[in-house]
Amino acid sequence: MAAAKKEKTAMRRGIELGGILLLYYAITLLPTPAGLSMEGLKALAMFFCIILMWALEPVPLPIISLLYVPFVVFTGMMKLGPALSNFANSSIFLIIAALMMSPAMEKSGLAERVVYYMLSKIGCTASRMLVGITVANIILAFLIPSTAARTATLLPVCLAIIELYRKRSNIEGRNNFAVALLLTMGFTNSIISSGILTATVPNPVVVSFIAQATGYTISYVEWLIFGFPPALIMTAFATWYISFVFKPEVNEIPGGAEHIVEKLKEKGKMSVAEWKTAIIFGLVVLLWLTGGITKIDTSVAAIIGVILMFVTNVITWQDAAKTTGFQFMLTMAGGFIIADLLFQTGAAKWLALTLFNALDIQHVSIAVLLLVVMAIVQYLHIPFIGTTKLATMMIPVVISIAQIAEVSPAVLAFPSGMLISGFPLFLFYNTISNLLVFGTGELEFKDFPKVGFPIATVAVLVFGVMAFTYWKWLGLYNL
């Protein structure tokens, strides 16, 4: 776990909270812009304030979410029931279940065995471990149709690798390798999803909207041909860039190779506890794989796995209680409250339309239009939790802009959709994968934008180049 932060004084907490509250009321006193309701202005003010609170942490993150419950009720923005319902979101229970399964992998010794086996194949350097996790993400993207489920699958392995790195390198507390490994797992998981139609929900949503506008349905193979190359390029770039920014303190784990050979011999045959854990975890992954057939939600599958681990005595309540799942449930809920307000009040749609209306789309070249549209869509990730809602709201707007500009809807909608599905990298709440890795306690708020903003910006340029070279050669403009 990361090193403990120095406690703030009561006076400093009061000053920060008071200042943020004054900022909220100052924003609500501004003239209401055309097309935005007073409730929408309040929602935007609350959004800016929660971002500020997450950055400053005048109180712990879970308490910030609790603070927002009476705040939205007192301001008349939400009734108590709808506000509290955000604490029961299915995504929250997926994260709780995933974090509760992690102790089983550690306690049984299965995570340690998997890590030693993997390192015996890929090597014991930090750089190779980062590449290994990236490759695992690429493979799993073809098998498991959920970024959250894939992250939950790899999380126990990553935590075990981090623990091994600490022990063998004699590094205590927060370290660059832990940050790099978790961000690489979370980010490359999302990025590679943009190139595989079934890897994440927003991709089929984009296909549906393009089909409605053009009458042409992009197939799985076509999406792969168009989307996989730029997704793979950005996945490789993200892996390199994260390791460049968060350069591991030690690359070669001291005595790593000999230690791994020795440990694998010591482990011997799998224990009963390991077999139980492997079978249960395998069942959960199978349910994630076949969710489209069984109609079992990823959250339900994870909860089933946790229940089986308790029933078979793989873990106890004491083991589960040590995880950060419960405090993270509170942290996430605050973000969900604000997201609901942005949608319900129309503030999110107003923000998007305002940005697009500022474009003189009838008097710019297609190249400029495409880059500007992609940039706006990309940076609209910042106020959003989840990519499906963003795709559902923005792709119809993008298609409308394409029709006004008299270009094929696919030219703008396809790259915009891929950016929406693959690059929710700006802040910890943008997607469930980010939330899962943030919930480990190894990362800080600032870690996400530090690498997320540059990677997302490069992605706009890469996808723009692909649109006017590779995709044009393949006939995207004719769809």
Tab-separated table of C-alpha atoms in Angstrom:
chain	number	residue	atom	x	y	z
A	1	MET	CA	0.000	0.000	0.000
A	2	ALA	CA	1.007	3.587	-0.514
A	3	ALA	CA	2.598	5.493	2.275
A	4	ALA	CA	0.233	7.331	4.605
A	5	LYS	CA	-0.336	11.013	3.962
A	6	LYS	CA	0.303	13.674	6.556
A	7	GLU	CA	-2.924	14.657	8.295
A	8	LYS	CA	-4.217	18.165	7.647
A	9	THR	CA	-5.079	20.466	10.532
A	10	ALA	CA	-8.719	21.187	11.300
A	11	MET	CA	-8.175	24.844	10.357
A	12	ARG	CA	-6.793	23.931	6.934
A	13	ARG	CA	-9.671	21.506	6.306
A	14	GLY	CA	-12.158	24.233	7.234
A	15	ILE	CA	-10.496	26.830	5.003
A	16	GLU	CA	-10.452	24.460	2.001
A	17	LEU	CA	-14.065	23.343	2.454
A	18	GLY	CA	-15.222	26.897	3.045
A	19	GLY	CA	-13.380	28.154	-0.027
A	20	ILE	CA	-14.890	25.418	-2.216
A	21	LEU	CA	-18.381	26.188	-0.885
A	22	LEU	CA	-17.909	29.901	-1.689
A	23	LEU	CA	-16.754	28.923	-5.200
A	24	TYR	CA	-19.957	26.932	-5.699
A	25	TYR	CA	-22.175	29.856	-4.728
A	26	ALA	CA	-20.074	32.279	-6.800
A	27	ILE	CA	-20.620	30.123	-9.912
A	28	THR	CA	-24.377	29.875	-9.284
A	29	LEU	CA	-24.577	33.696	-9.093
A	30	LEU	CA	-23.218	34.026	-12.633
A	31	PRO	CA	-25.704	34.843	-15.445
A	32	THR	CA	-27.260	31.631	-16.745
A	33	PRO	CA	-25.971	30.986	-20.310
A	34	ALA	CA	-28.495	30.576	-23.120
A	35	GLY	CA	-29.765	27.016	-23.346
A	36	LEU	CA	-28.656	26.088	-19.833
A	37	SER	CA	-31.108	25.897	-16.955
A	38	MET	CA	-30.350	27.143	-13.447
A	39	GLU	CA	-30.251	23.499	-12.327
A	40	GLY	CA	-27.722	22.817	-15.075
A	41	LEU	CA	-25.543	25.686	-13.867
A	42	LYS	CA	-25.682	24.291	-10.330
A	43	ALA	CA	-24.726	20.836	-11.639
A	44	LEU	CA	-21.689	22.278	-13.449
A	45	ALA	CA	-20.723	24.181	-10.286
A	46	MET	CA	-20.947	20.951	-8.273
A	47	PHE	CA	-18.836	19.173	-10.882
A	48	PHE	CA	-16.051	21.751	-10.672
A	49	CYS	CA	-16.217	21.656	-6.868
A	50	ILE	CA	-15.970	17.862	-6.574
A	51	ILE	CA	-12.958	17.859	-8.931
A	52	LEU	CA	-11.355	20.451	-6.676
A	53	MET	CA	-12.169	18.452	-3.552
A	54	TRP	CA	-10.765	15.255	-5.047
A	55	ALA	CA	-7.560	17.138	-5.867
A	56	LEU	CA	-7.185	18.921	-2.509
A	57	GLU	CA	-8.764	16.238	-0.259
A	58	PRO	CA	-9.913	18.585	2.537
A	59	VAL	CA	-11.447	15.397	3.962
A	60	PRO	CA	-10.807	11.757	2.915
A	61	LEU	CA	-12.251	10.804	-0.490
A	62	PRO	CA	-15.046	8.579	0.919
A	63	ILE	CA	-16.236	11.433	3.150
A	64	ILE	CA	-16.421	13.765	0.140
A	65	SER	CA	-19.092	11.494	-1.335
A	66	LEU	CA	-21.005	11.406	1.946
A	67	LEU	CA	-20.772	15.198	2.088
A	68	TYR	CA	-22.470	15.444	-1.308
A	69	VAL	CA	-25.590	13.605	-0.118
A	70	PRO	CA	-26.855	16.359	2.241
A	71	PHE	CA	-25.453	18.987	-0.146
A	72	VAL	CA	-27.559	17.917	-3.147
A	73	VAL	CA	-30.597	17.452	-0.887
A	74	PHE	CA	-30.269	20.873	0.808
A	75	THR	CA	-29.785	22.621	-2.541
A	76	GLY	CA	-32.879	20.908	-3.943
A	77	MET	CA	-30.943	19.198	-6.742
A	78	MET	CA	-31.907	15.671	-5.671
A	79	LYS	CA	-34.218	13.918	-3.287
A	80	LEU	CA	-32.652	11.672	-0.660
A	81	GLY	CA	-33.695	8.367	-2.285
A	82	PRO	CA	-32.159	9.025	-5.732
A	83	ALA	CA	-29.006	10.446	-4.097
A	84	LEU	CA	-28.507	7.347	-1.948
A	85	SER	CA	-29.270	5.014	-4.874
A	86	ASN	CA	-25.883	5.978	-6.330
A	87	PHE	CA	-24.285	4.004	-3.488
A	88	ALA	CA	-25.949	0.853	-4.894
A	89	ASN	CA	-24.703	1.133	-8.486
A	90	SER	CA	-23.854	-2.252	-10.046
A	91	SER	CA	-20.365	-1.027	-10.965
A	92	ILE	CA	-19.671	-0.396	-7.285
A	93	PHE	CA	-20.505	-3.991	-6.402
A	94	LEU	CA	-18.339	-5.275	-9.242
A	95	ILE	CA	-15.385	-3.409	-7.744
A	96	ILE	CA	-16.179	-4.564	-4.198
A	97	ALA	CA	-16.439	-8.175	-5.373
A	98	ALA	CA	-13.239	-7.937	-7.424
A	99	LEU	CA	-11.321	-6.465	-4.498
A	100	MET	CA	-12.732	-9.146	-2.170
A	101	MET	CA	-11.518	-11.897	-4.521
A	102	SER	CA	-7.962	-10.562	-4.445
A	103	PRO	CA	-7.236	-11.793	-0.877
A	104	ALA	CA	-8.227	-15.314	-1.969
A	105	MET	CA	-5.582	-15.304	-4.678
A	106	GLU	CA	-2.994	-14.124	-2.154
A	107	LYS	CA	-4.041	-16.269	0.834
A	108	SER	CA	-4.217	-19.503	-1.153
A	109	GLY	CA	-0.820	-18.847	-2.741
A	110	LEU	CA	-2.258	-19.067	-6.273
A	111	ALA	CA	-1.351	-15.465	-7.160
A	112	GLU	CA	2.225	-16.073	-6.065
A	113	ARG	CA	2.418	-19.249	-8.175
A	114	VAL	CA	0.984	-17.491	-11.245
A	115	VAL	CA	3.388	-14.581	-10.826
A	116	TYR	CA	6.448	-16.815	-10.455
A	117	TYR	CA	5.429	-18.860	-13.489
A	118	MET	CA	4.803	-15.745	-15.580
A	119	LEU	CA	8.100	-14.140	-14.547
A	120	SER	CA	9.963	-17.359	-15.319
A	121	LYS	CA	8.752	-16.958	-18.903
A	122	ILE	CA	8.999	-13.207	-19.505
A	123	GLY	CA	11.948	-12.357	-17.245
A	124	CYS	CA	12.449	-10.503	-13.974
A	125	THR	CA	12.977	-6.964	-15.168
A	126	ALA	CA	10.453	-4.220	-14.506
A	127	SER	CA	10.257	-3.355	-18.211
A	128	ARG	CA	9.444	-6.940	-19.188
A	129	MET	CA	6.768	-7.178	-16.519
A	130	LEU	CA	5.096	-4.057	-17.881
A	131	VAL	CA	5.187	-5.489	-21.391
A	132	GLY	CA	3.870	-8.812	-20.089
A	133	ILE	CA	0.801	-7.150	-18.540
A	134	THR	CA	0.202	-5.247	-21.784
A	135	VAL	CA	0.334	-8.460	-23.828
A	136	ALA	CA	-2.048	-10.111	-21.365
A	137	ASN	CA	-4.482	-7.210	-21.864
A	138	ILE	CA	-4.313	-7.569	-25.649
A	139	ILE	CA	-5.064	-11.306	-25.477
A	140	LEU	CA	-7.875	-10.936	-22.937
A	141	ALA	CA	-9.506	-8.178	-25.018
A	142	PHE	CA	-10.419	-10.819	-27.614
A	143	LEU	CA	-11.842	-13.153	-24.961
A	144	ILE	CA	-13.605	-11.109	-22.267
A	145	PRO	CA	-16.089	-8.461	-23.520
A	146	SER	CA	-15.709	-6.136	-20.536
A	147	THR	CA	-12.846	-3.806	-19.583
A	148	ALA	CA	-13.898	-3.997	-15.932
A	149	ALA	CA	-13.886	-7.805	-15.930
A	150	ARG	CA	-10.463	-7.934	-17.582
A	151	THR	CA	-9.026	-5.537	-15.023
A	152	ALA	CA	-10.539	-7.587	-12.206
A	153	THR	CA	-8.914	-10.696	-13.719
A	154	LEU	CA	-5.409	-9.196	-13.794
A	155	LEU	CA	-5.586	-7.143	-10.592
A	156	PRO	CA	-4.625	-9.934	-8.143
A	157	VAL	CA	-1.638	-10.876	-10.320
A	158	CYS	CA	-0.453	-7.261	-10.490
A	159	LEU	CA	-0.745	-6.800	-6.729
A	160	ALA	CA	1.290	-9.960	-6.168
A	161	ILE	CA	3.973	-8.722	-8.606
A	162	ILE	CA	4.134	-5.386	-6.756
A	163	GLU	CA	4.565	-7.165	-3.427
A	164	LEU	CA	7.373	-9.327	-4.836
A	165	TYR	CA	9.067	-6.232	-6.280
A	166	ARG	CA	8.933	-4.516	-2.876
A	167	LYS	CA	10.377	-7.470	-1.004
A	168	ARG	CA	13.207	-8.215	-3.418
A	169	SER	CA	14.115	-4.552	-4.002
A	170	ASN	CA	13.774	-3.462	-0.357
A	171	ILE	CA	11.450	-0.592	-1.289
A	172	GLU	CA	8.829	0.493	1.223
A	173	GLY	CA	5.595	2.365	0.563
A	174	ARG	CA	4.699	4.088	-2.689
A	175	ASN	CA	7.017	3.390	-5.609
A	176	ASN	CA	7.127	4.156	-9.320
A	177	PHE	CA	6.964	0.525	-10.394
A	178	ALA	CA	3.654	-0.048	-8.598
A	179	VAL	CA	2.201	3.102	-10.149
A	180	ALA	CA	3.497	2.193	-13.613
A	181	LEU	CA	2.239	-1.401	-13.468
A	182	LEU	CA	-1.287	-0.494	-12.337
A	183	LEU	CA	-1.646	2.395	-14.772
A	184	THR	CA	-0.311	0.225	-17.597
A	185	MET	CA	-2.839	-2.471	-16.774
A	186	GLY	CA	-5.759	-0.041	-16.572
A	187	PHE	CA	-4.840	2.192	-19.511
A	188	THR	CA	-3.774	-0.444	-22.050
A	189	ASN	CA	-6.907	-2.403	-21.185
A	190	SER	CA	-9.049	0.534	-22.312
A	191	ILE	CA	-6.890	1.555	-25.281
A	192	ILE	CA	-6.733	-1.855	-26.983
A	193	SER	CA	-10.528	-2.145	-26.551
A	194	SER	CA	-10.998	0.619	-29.101
A	195	GLY	CA	-9.702	-1.668	-31.844
A	196	ILE	CA	-11.870	-4.737	-31.128
A	197	LEU	CA	-15.629	-4.465	-31.701
A	198	THR	CA	-16.662	-6.792	-28.883
A	199	ALA	CA	-14.089	-5.647	-26.320
A	200	THR	CA	-16.249	-2.884	-24.822
A	201	VAL	CA	-19.896	-1.757	-24.985
A	202	PRO	CA	-19.491	1.668	-26.692
A	203	ASN	CA	-18.117	0.078	-29.886
A	204	PRO	CA	-21.405	-1.645	-30.880
A	205	VAL	CA	-23.236	1.564	-29.910
A	206	VAL	CA	-21.131	3.471	-32.451
A	207	VAL	CA	-21.800	0.826	-35.124
A	208	SER	CA	-25.550	1.125	-34.508
A	209	PHE	CA	-25.555	4.908	-34.884
A	210	ILE	CA	-23.465	4.760	-38.073
A	211	ALA	CA	-25.815	2.097	-39.468
A	212	GLN	CA	-28.833	4.300	-38.729
A	213	ALA	CA	-27.223	7.239	-40.508
A	214	THR	CA	-25.740	5.426	-43.533
A	215	GLY	CA	-27.581	2.115	-43.808
A	216	TYR	CA	-24.222	0.304	-43.608
A	217	THR	CA	-23.281	-1.906	-40.653
A	218	ILE	CA	-19.578	-2.200	-39.876
A	219	SER	CA	-18.684	-5.859	-39.292
A	220	TYR	CA	-16.409	-7.352	-36.632
A	221	VAL	CA	-13.641	-7.930	-39.182
A	222	GLU	CA	-13.971	-4.426	-40.654
A	223	TRP	CA	-13.760	-2.853	-37.206
A	224	LEU	CA	-10.677	-4.960	-36.517
A	225	ILE	CA	-9.011	-3.968	-39.804
A	226	PHE	CA	-9.771	-0.274	-39.314
A	227	GLY	CA	-9.347	-0.033	-35.571
A	228	PHE	CA	-6.786	-2.555	-34.351
A	229	PRO	CA	-3.642	-0.971	-35.916
A	230	PRO	CA	-4.080	2.491	-34.298
A	231	ALA	CA	-5.220	0.856	-31.054
A	232	LEU	CA	-2.091	-1.321	-31.027
A	233	ILE	CA	0.136	1.687	-31.791
A	234	MET	CA	-1.378	3.649	-28.899
A	235	THR	CA	-1.205	0.639	-26.569
A	236	ALA	CA	2.524	0.335	-27.230
A	237	PHE	CA	3.004	4.088	-26.844
A	238	ALA	CA	1.098	4.155	-23.539
A	239	THR	CA	3.186	1.301	-22.128
A	240	TRP	CA	6.399	3.115	-23.047
A	241	TYR	CA	5.257	6.553	-21.904
A	242	ILE	CA	3.980	5.406	-18.507
A	243	SER	CA	7.293	3.652	-17.802
A	244	PHE	CA	9.123	6.793	-18.964
A	245	VAL	CA	7.207	9.080	-16.597
A	246	PHE	CA	7.146	6.616	-13.694
A	247	LYS	CA	10.551	5.054	-14.212
A	248	PRO	CA	10.909	2.038	-11.890
A	249	GLU	CA	13.466	2.554	-9.135
A	250	VAL	CA	15.043	-0.813	-9.905
A	251	ASN	CA	14.747	-2.504	-13.294
A	252	GLU	CA	16.398	-5.838	-12.580
A	253	ILE	CA	14.992	-7.409	-9.423
A	254	PRO	CA	18.036	-8.390	-7.284
A	255	GLY	CA	18.545	-12.139	-7.494
A	256	GLY	CA	15.219	-12.358	-9.241
A	257	ALA	CA	15.881	-15.234	-11.654
A	258	GLU	CA	17.421	-17.513	-9.024
A	259	HIS	CA	14.727	-16.575	-6.510
A	260	ILE	CA	11.942	-17.482	-8.937
A	261	VAL	CA	13.431	-20.882	-9.814
A	262	GLU	CA	13.837	-21.615	-6.124
A	263	LYS	CA	10.303	-20.491	-5.267
A	264	LEU	CA	8.716	-22.544	-8.038
A	265	LYS	CA	10.467	-25.635	-6.676
A	266	GLU	CA	9.307	-24.809	-3.142
A	267	LYS	CA	5.714	-24.393	-4.281
A	268	GLY	CA	5.561	-27.982	-5.529
A	269	LYS	CA	2.109	-29.232	-6.462
A	270	MET	CA	-0.955	-27.027	-6.152
A	271	SER	CA	-2.628	-27.133	-2.738
A	272	VAL	CA	-6.334	-27.771	-2.156
A	273	ALA	CA	-6.827	-24.062	-1.417
A	274	GLU	CA	-5.135	-23.135	-4.691
A	275	TRP	CA	-7.326	-25.553	-6.639
A	276	LYS	CA	-10.470	-24.145	-5.005
A	277	THR	CA	-9.410	-20.595	-5.827
A	278	ALA	CA	-8.446	-21.484	-9.396
A	279	ILE	CA	-11.730	-23.296	-10.055
A	280	ILE	CA	-13.859	-20.487	-8.601
A	281	PHE	CA	-11.884	-17.761	-10.362
A	282	GLY	CA	-12.053	-19.763	-13.587
A	283	LEU	CA	-15.821	-20.048	-13.197
A	284	VAL	CA	-16.123	-16.284	-12.784
A	285	VAL	CA	-14.006	-15.664	-15.895
A	286	LEU	CA	-16.159	-18.219	-17.788
A	287	LEU	CA	-19.304	-16.341	-16.730
A	288	TRP	CA	-17.711	-13.104	-17.915
A	289	LEU	CA	-16.830	-14.745	-21.227
A	290	THR	CA	-20.337	-16.111	-21.772
A	291	GLY	CA	-22.293	-13.172	-20.397
A	292	GLY	CA	-23.892	-12.541	-23.779
A	293	ILE	CA	-25.290	-16.083	-23.748
A	294	THR	CA	-26.114	-16.607	-20.076
A	295	LYS	CA	-27.303	-12.999	-19.560
A	296	ILE	CA	-25.438	-12.991	-16.240
A	297	ASP	CA	-24.119	-9.490	-15.520
A	298	THR	CA	-20.386	-9.091	-14.760
A	299	SER	CA	-21.214	-7.769	-11.284
A	300	VAL	CA	-23.438	-10.763	-10.508
A	301	ALA	CA	-20.743	-13.157	-11.762
A	302	ALA	CA	-18.166	-11.551	-9.470
A	303	ILE	CA	-20.538	-11.676	-6.482
A	304	ILE	CA	-21.175	-15.390	-7.159
A	305	GLY	CA	-17.412	-15.926	-7.059
A	306	VAL	CA	-17.078	-14.135	-3.718
A	307	ILE	CA	-19.917	-16.170	-2.195
A	308	LEU	CA	-18.326	-19.438	-3.352
A	309	MET	CA	-15.000	-18.396	-1.826
A	310	PHE	CA	-16.704	-17.873	1.530
A	311	VAL	CA	-18.713	-21.107	1.316
A	312	THR	CA	-15.595	-23.154	0.497
A	313	ASN	CA	-13.563	-21.450	3.266
A	314	VAL	CA	-11.056	-20.003	0.828
A	315	ILE	CA	-11.379	-16.632	2.595
A	316	THR	CA	-12.925	-15.399	5.830
A	317	TRP	CA	-14.701	-12.164	6.640
A	318	GLN	CA	-11.514	-10.940	8.323
A	319	ASP	CA	-9.666	-11.389	5.010
A	320	ALA	CA	-12.312	-9.511	3.035
A	321	ALA	CA	-12.593	-6.698	5.571
A	322	LYS	CA	-8.938	-5.786	4.970
A	323	THR	CA	-9.678	-4.670	1.389
A	324	THR	CA	-10.414	-1.092	0.345
A	325	GLY	CA	-13.658	-2.084	-1.351
A	326	PHE	CA	-16.027	-0.582	1.190
A	327	GLN	CA	-14.377	2.802	1.471
A	328	PHE	CA	-14.071	2.884	-2.301
A	329	MET	CA	-17.809	2.264	-2.609
A	330	LEU	CA	-18.280	5.630	-0.906
A	331	THR	CA	-15.681	7.347	-3.085
A	332	MET	CA	-17.319	6.213	-6.332
A	333	ALA	CA	-20.824	7.167	-5.250
A	334	GLY	CA	-19.987	10.879	-5.158
A	335	GLY	CA	-18.908	10.722	-8.790
A	336	PHE	CA	-22.108	8.915	-9.754
A	337	ILE	CA	-24.204	11.597	-8.037
A	338	ILE	CA	-22.536	14.348	-10.078
A	339	ALA	CA	-22.762	12.327	-13.314
A	340	ASP	CA	-26.508	11.848	-12.778
A	341	LEU	CA	-26.970	15.558	-12.190
A	342	LEU	CA	-25.034	16.476	-15.348
A	343	PHE	CA	-27.311	14.236	-17.420
A	344	GLN	CA	-30.634	14.945	-15.683
A	345	THR	CA	-30.223	18.725	-15.851
A	346	GLY	CA	-29.016	18.684	-19.462
A	347	ALA	CA	-25.704	20.272	-18.417
A	348	ALA	CA	-23.610	17.573	-20.117
A	349	LYS	CA	-25.437	17.951	-23.444
A	350	TRP	CA	-25.307	21.757	-23.211
A	351	LEU	CA	-21.555	21.642	-22.644
A	352	ALA	CA	-21.019	19.404	-25.693
A	353	LEU	CA	-23.304	21.408	-27.988
A	354	THR	CA	-21.742	24.693	-26.871
A	355	LEU	CA	-18.312	23.427	-27.825
A	356	PHE	CA	-19.492	22.178	-31.213
A	357	ASN	CA	-21.542	25.296	-31.990
A	358	ALA	CA	-18.368	27.330	-31.592
A	359	LEU	CA	-17.086	25.610	-34.745
A	360	ASP	CA	-17.695	27.230	-38.111
A	361	ILE	CA	-18.023	23.762	-39.610
A	362	GLN	CA	-19.163	24.901	-43.038
A	363	HIS	CA	-15.981	26.883	-43.665
A	364	VAL	CA	-13.194	24.536	-42.544
A	365	SER	CA	-11.450	21.671	-44.282
A	366	ILE	CA	-12.361	18.083	-43.458
A	367	ALA	CA	-8.941	17.588	-41.879
A	368	VAL	CA	-9.381	20.525	-39.504
A	369	LEU	CA	-12.975	19.534	-38.750
A	370	LEU	CA	-11.993	15.966	-37.936
A	371	LEU	CA	-9.151	16.985	-35.613
A	372	VAL	CA	-11.290	19.530	-33.776
A	373	VAL	CA	-14.229	17.129	-33.379
A	374	MET	CA	-11.938	14.366	-32.116
A	375	ALA	CA	-10.250	16.735	-29.677
A	376	ILE	CA	-13.573	17.921	-28.249
A	377	VAL	CA	-14.899	14.373	-27.916
A	378	GLN	CA	-11.646	13.253	-26.327
A	379	TYR	CA	-11.551	15.960	-23.663
A	380	LEU	CA	-15.249	15.516	-22.886
A	381	HIS	CA	-14.114	12.372	-21.058
A	382	ILE	CA	-13.137	14.649	-18.184
A	383	PRO	CA	-16.640	15.199	-16.716
A	384	PHE	CA	-17.927	11.709	-17.525
A	385	ILE	CA	-18.011	8.435	-15.615
A	386	GLY	CA	-18.139	5.568	-18.082
A	387	THR	CA	-17.838	5.538	-21.855
A	388	THR	CA	-21.236	4.138	-22.870
A	389	LYS	CA	-23.160	7.237	-21.771
A	390	LEU	CA	-20.657	9.472	-23.506
A	391	ALA	CA	-20.947	7.492	-26.758
A	392	THR	CA	-24.751	7.462	-26.582
A	393	MET	CA	-24.868	11.237	-26.126
A	394	MET	CA	-22.063	12.349	-28.421
A	395	ILE	CA	-22.133	10.110	-31.505
A	396	PRO	CA	-25.539	11.425	-32.704
A	397	VAL	CA	-24.181	14.977	-32.299
A	398	VAL	CA	-21.041	14.071	-34.261
A	399	ILE	CA	-23.122	12.486	-37.039
A	400	SER	CA	-25.248	15.636	-37.257
A	401	ILE	CA	-22.099	17.732	-37.660
A	402	ALA	CA	-20.907	15.411	-40.444
A	403	GLN	CA	-24.216	15.789	-42.262
A	404	ILE	CA	-24.090	19.591	-42.003
A	405	ALA	CA	-20.508	19.549	-43.291
A	406	GLU	CA	-21.611	17.177	-46.086
A	407	VAL	CA	-19.104	14.432	-45.287
A	408	SER	CA	-19.729	10.753	-44.645
A	409	PRO	CA	-20.938	10.266	-41.025
A	410	ALA	CA	-18.451	7.408	-40.650
A	411	VAL	CA	-15.514	9.782	-41.254
A	412	LEU	CA	-16.264	11.650	-38.024
A	413	ALA	CA	-18.223	9.086	-36.001
A	414	PHE	CA	-15.841	6.139	-36.370
A	415	PRO	CA	-12.663	7.769	-34.982
A	416	SER	CA	-14.710	9.698	-32.402
A	417	GLY	CA	-16.290	6.454	-31.216
A	418	MET	CA	-12.920	4.755	-30.918
A	419	LEU	CA	-11.553	7.643	-28.872
A	420	ILE	CA	-14.587	7.504	-26.590
A	421	SER	CA	-14.262	3.758	-25.970
A	422	GLY	CA	-10.478	3.625	-25.692
A	423	PHE	CA	-9.247	6.745	-23.940
A	424	PRO	CA	-11.061	7.465	-20.654
A	425	LEU	CA	-7.655	8.155	-19.124
A	426	PHE	CA	-7.868	11.656	-17.664
A	427	LEU	CA	-9.071	11.051	-14.101
A	428	PHE	CA	-9.579	8.088	-11.786
A	429	TYR	CA	-13.380	8.074	-12.097
A	430	ASN	CA	-13.588	8.074	-15.920
A	431	THR	CA	-14.032	4.308	-16.175
A	432	ILE	CA	-14.366	1.244	-13.970
A	433	SER	CA	-10.848	0.057	-14.866
A	434	ASN	CA	-9.412	3.296	-13.505
A	435	LEU	CA	-11.542	3.012	-10.392
A	436	LEU	CA	-10.374	-0.554	-9.780
A	437	VAL	CA	-6.675	0.278	-9.894
A	438	PHE	CA	-7.205	3.471	-7.881
A	439	GLY	CA	-8.995	1.392	-5.256
A	440	THR	CA	-5.797	-0.510	-4.473
A	441	GLY	CA	-4.445	2.495	-2.580
A	442	GLU	CA	-1.228	2.457	-4.602
A	443	LEU	CA	-2.139	5.467	-6.749
A	444	GLU	CA	-2.800	9.148	-6.146
A	445	PHE	CA	-5.303	11.460	-7.842
A	446	LYS	CA	-2.570	13.273	-9.795
A	447	ASP	CA	-1.128	10.083	-11.323
A	448	PHE	CA	-3.955	9.753	-13.861
A	449	PRO	CA	-3.834	13.201	-15.504
A	450	LYS	CA	-0.027	13.216	-15.374
A	451	VAL	CA	0.113	10.503	-18.053
A	452	GLY	CA	-3.511	10.435	-19.217
A	453	PHE	CA	-3.559	13.909	-20.776
A	454	PRO	CA	-0.425	13.419	-22.924
A	455	ILE	CA	-1.494	9.928	-24.061
A	456	ALA	CA	-5.001	11.120	-24.965
A	457	THR	CA	-3.583	14.089	-26.888
A	458	VAL	CA	-1.210	11.902	-28.890
A	459	ALA	CA	-4.162	9.599	-29.637
A	460	VAL	CA	-6.053	12.438	-31.349
A	461	LEU	CA	-3.063	13.014	-33.638
A	462	VAL	CA	-2.525	9.297	-34.344
A	463	PHE	CA	-6.186	8.681	-35.164
A	464	GLY	CA	-6.223	11.822	-37.318
A	465	VAL	CA	-3.269	10.556	-39.337
A	466	MET	CA	-4.906	7.132	-39.678
A	467	ALA	CA	-8.151	8.720	-40.897
A	468	PHE	CA	-6.424	10.503	-43.763
A	469	THR	CA	-4.037	7.738	-44.766
A	470	TYR	CA	-4.759	4.151	-43.788
A	471	TRP	CA	-8.536	4.491	-43.412
A	472	LYS	CA	-8.861	6.530	-46.586
A	473	TRP	CA	-7.001	3.827	-48.509
A	474	LEU	CA	-9.358	1.222	-47.056
A	475	GLY	CA	-12.421	3.166	-48.233
A	476	LEU	CA	-13.751	4.632	-44.966
A	477	TYR	CA	-14.988	7.697	-46.850
A	478	ASN	CA	-17.238	5.485	-48.957
A	479	LEU	CA	-19.159	3.954	-46.040
